[in-house]
Amino acid sequence: MTKKVDKVQLVDLLSNETTTTGSLHITPSHIIFRSDDGSREIWISTGLIGVIERGSISANGCALTIRCKHFRVISLLVPRDKTCQDLYETLRKIGEVVNVKDLPAFDIRNPQTNSGGWNRLEFSIEFSRQGVSSEWQETDINQNYAICDTYPNRLWVPTNATKNILEGSSKFRSRGRLPVLTFFYKPSSAALCRCAQPLAGFSARCVEDEKLMELIGQANSTNNNICLVDTRPLMNSFVNKVQGKGYEDVRNYNNMQFKSFDIENIHVMRNSQQKLLDACSSGRTITEYLKGIESSGWLKHLKAIVECSLFIAQSLHKGISCVVHCSDGWDRTAQTVAIAQILLDPFFRTIHGLQVLIEKDWLAFGHKFDDRCGHVGALNDEAPKEISPVFTQFLDCVYQVMTQQPRAFQYNERYLIVIHEHVYSCQYGTFLGNCESDRKDLSLSKRTNSLWTELDTRQDDFLNPFYEPFAFNEILDLDTRSSNFSVWSSLYNRFDLAAHPRENMYDSLMNSMEHVGVLESHIAAMRMKIAELRGLSASMIDSGLSSTEGVDDKLVLESPSSKESVAESELELVDDHLGRRVIRWQRLNEVYNCSSKRCMAEFSSNVERKIHCHNCGKIFCRRCVDMTSDESERICLDCAKRNQ
């Protein structure tokens, strides 16, 4: 299905005036707006369609607003009421996917030749890297997802835990999610385990579960104490007791202390984010903005998540093993254990390490990406209630940590924003499905592309120039006072260019470093050429003419004019080499579109990196530049063609 509507007007949301007239193209995978003069082209994956709003008709046309899941808002004026209604119904139908197999990821037009992204996590390799002690072992008790269909196929448990203990604990935990290892902190031999709430009610207990908790504590020979972290507000946990669930009675568990945190549920977080987005919308006064941010409670929620994560990290650092759960163990639990590992382990602060962490604690341990991101289930009345920005909050918390410790991370905020976009875009299979078993049933590794493989080709876009890899090997120190939490405007106001500096600090520094490197390489090449010319000149003076040449030729070569002509011809080669290099590069804040006349892609946000051609010094989008065959230079396609 392909649909085209002409004479559509794109409205500038800042000035609320019509700025561009063009055509709207709707395909199964993308919505495309293309201006009539070719100056603007906007592509939006259909997976990013959030809310479609149809306004009233006016003299200028009928208003249609597309609110996207990556926080872009497209406001259009459609010439006729009937055309607008048709567009509205078409876009709603595209955005309301019922079958996961209808998502764009399954329509692969360019299959990846390298499928390494699907093998990013191997539990045995990862736990070996962590240095897991002999007190822990791999078990196949969940083979074919026998005791828990939302857990990984292979689990790590205390060595002395028998099959009866594991099965008994699984039956006592919500969704069968028994306590299992997710991280081993080698410096103190403390373990971080995760699970779901117990089915305890007001009086129920489970001997097998109590024994498993005891074995988790005993797995650390230096400290048998264990801390049970319930991420939910205590009142919420108590309400769950009425439903036969709730929290552990520490009187039944040996050497256990209990700690509760006030991280709210998915419904509160969904409403909080909507209030945040309303506050960040254009046209508000400073007073309205600040009141909106405060009433949203978003920063308060981030603070609660980070404080809980810091407590877990500090406990492990002190040698106290922790078991963490919320209700079902796939939302708040995933957030806090993942942030705690980032605080403790420098590996998870690298580009590759963050991918492993997401694969482990979000994908393998069953965060429900389909439900939480609204990938599918639009015809189910309960589906909208399952949507919640849980993973967005996790990325926001990582960003908050990065702002306090900018030199501790290999990646920059662009990396987090790109991951966030593609969680929702559904162009890759990485974040489809609710758990590992879902992804196997869908054969995603064979039928879709991996986001990680794509990001591997763009690693230079995500590098942090301030990164010091060996300076932060201990637990990261954080200040969790409220004043240290701020709105992540690069994400929530990503497409509002007026809200950002004209030059991104990271990009400016990386650009300067790259430019210096190119100039130094150029200087080195010139020095080599000068040395060659000096050697040629000395050779001509010292040796005169070859013995095979005649006297007349010798006279010609020894004449001053002849020597000068030879030198001039060599210098012309140097000049030609210089002529293909521009010393001054275009400034980042002076360019708004790709310099390729065939492309002219708009840099609609700071996430789209502006890339310089090492040859002509102009700025291009990533699609219009490539590396030379020897990987030494990045040049635009036009210069590459001229140099052939």
Short mmCIF file of C-alpha atoms in Angstrom, two decimals, residues 22 92 226 295 411 443 471 497 510 514:
data_model
loop_
_atom_site.label_atom_id
_atom_site.label_comp_id
_atom_site.label_asym_id
_atom_site.label_seq_id
_atom_site.Cartn_x
_atom_site.Cartn_y
_atom_site.Cartn_z
CA GLY A 22 4.79 19.56 -0.38
CA ARG A 92 -4.44 5.16 12.56
CA ILE A 226 21.67 -10.58 52.38
CA SER A 295 3.74 18.79 38.79
CA TYR A 411 29.46 6.62 24.83
CA SER A 443 12.81 -16.51 14.64
CA ALA A 471 40.25 6.58 35.76
CA LEU A 497 16.24 23.16 17.55
CA MET A 510 35.21 15.59 18.21
CA GLU A 514 39.27 15.06 13.75
#
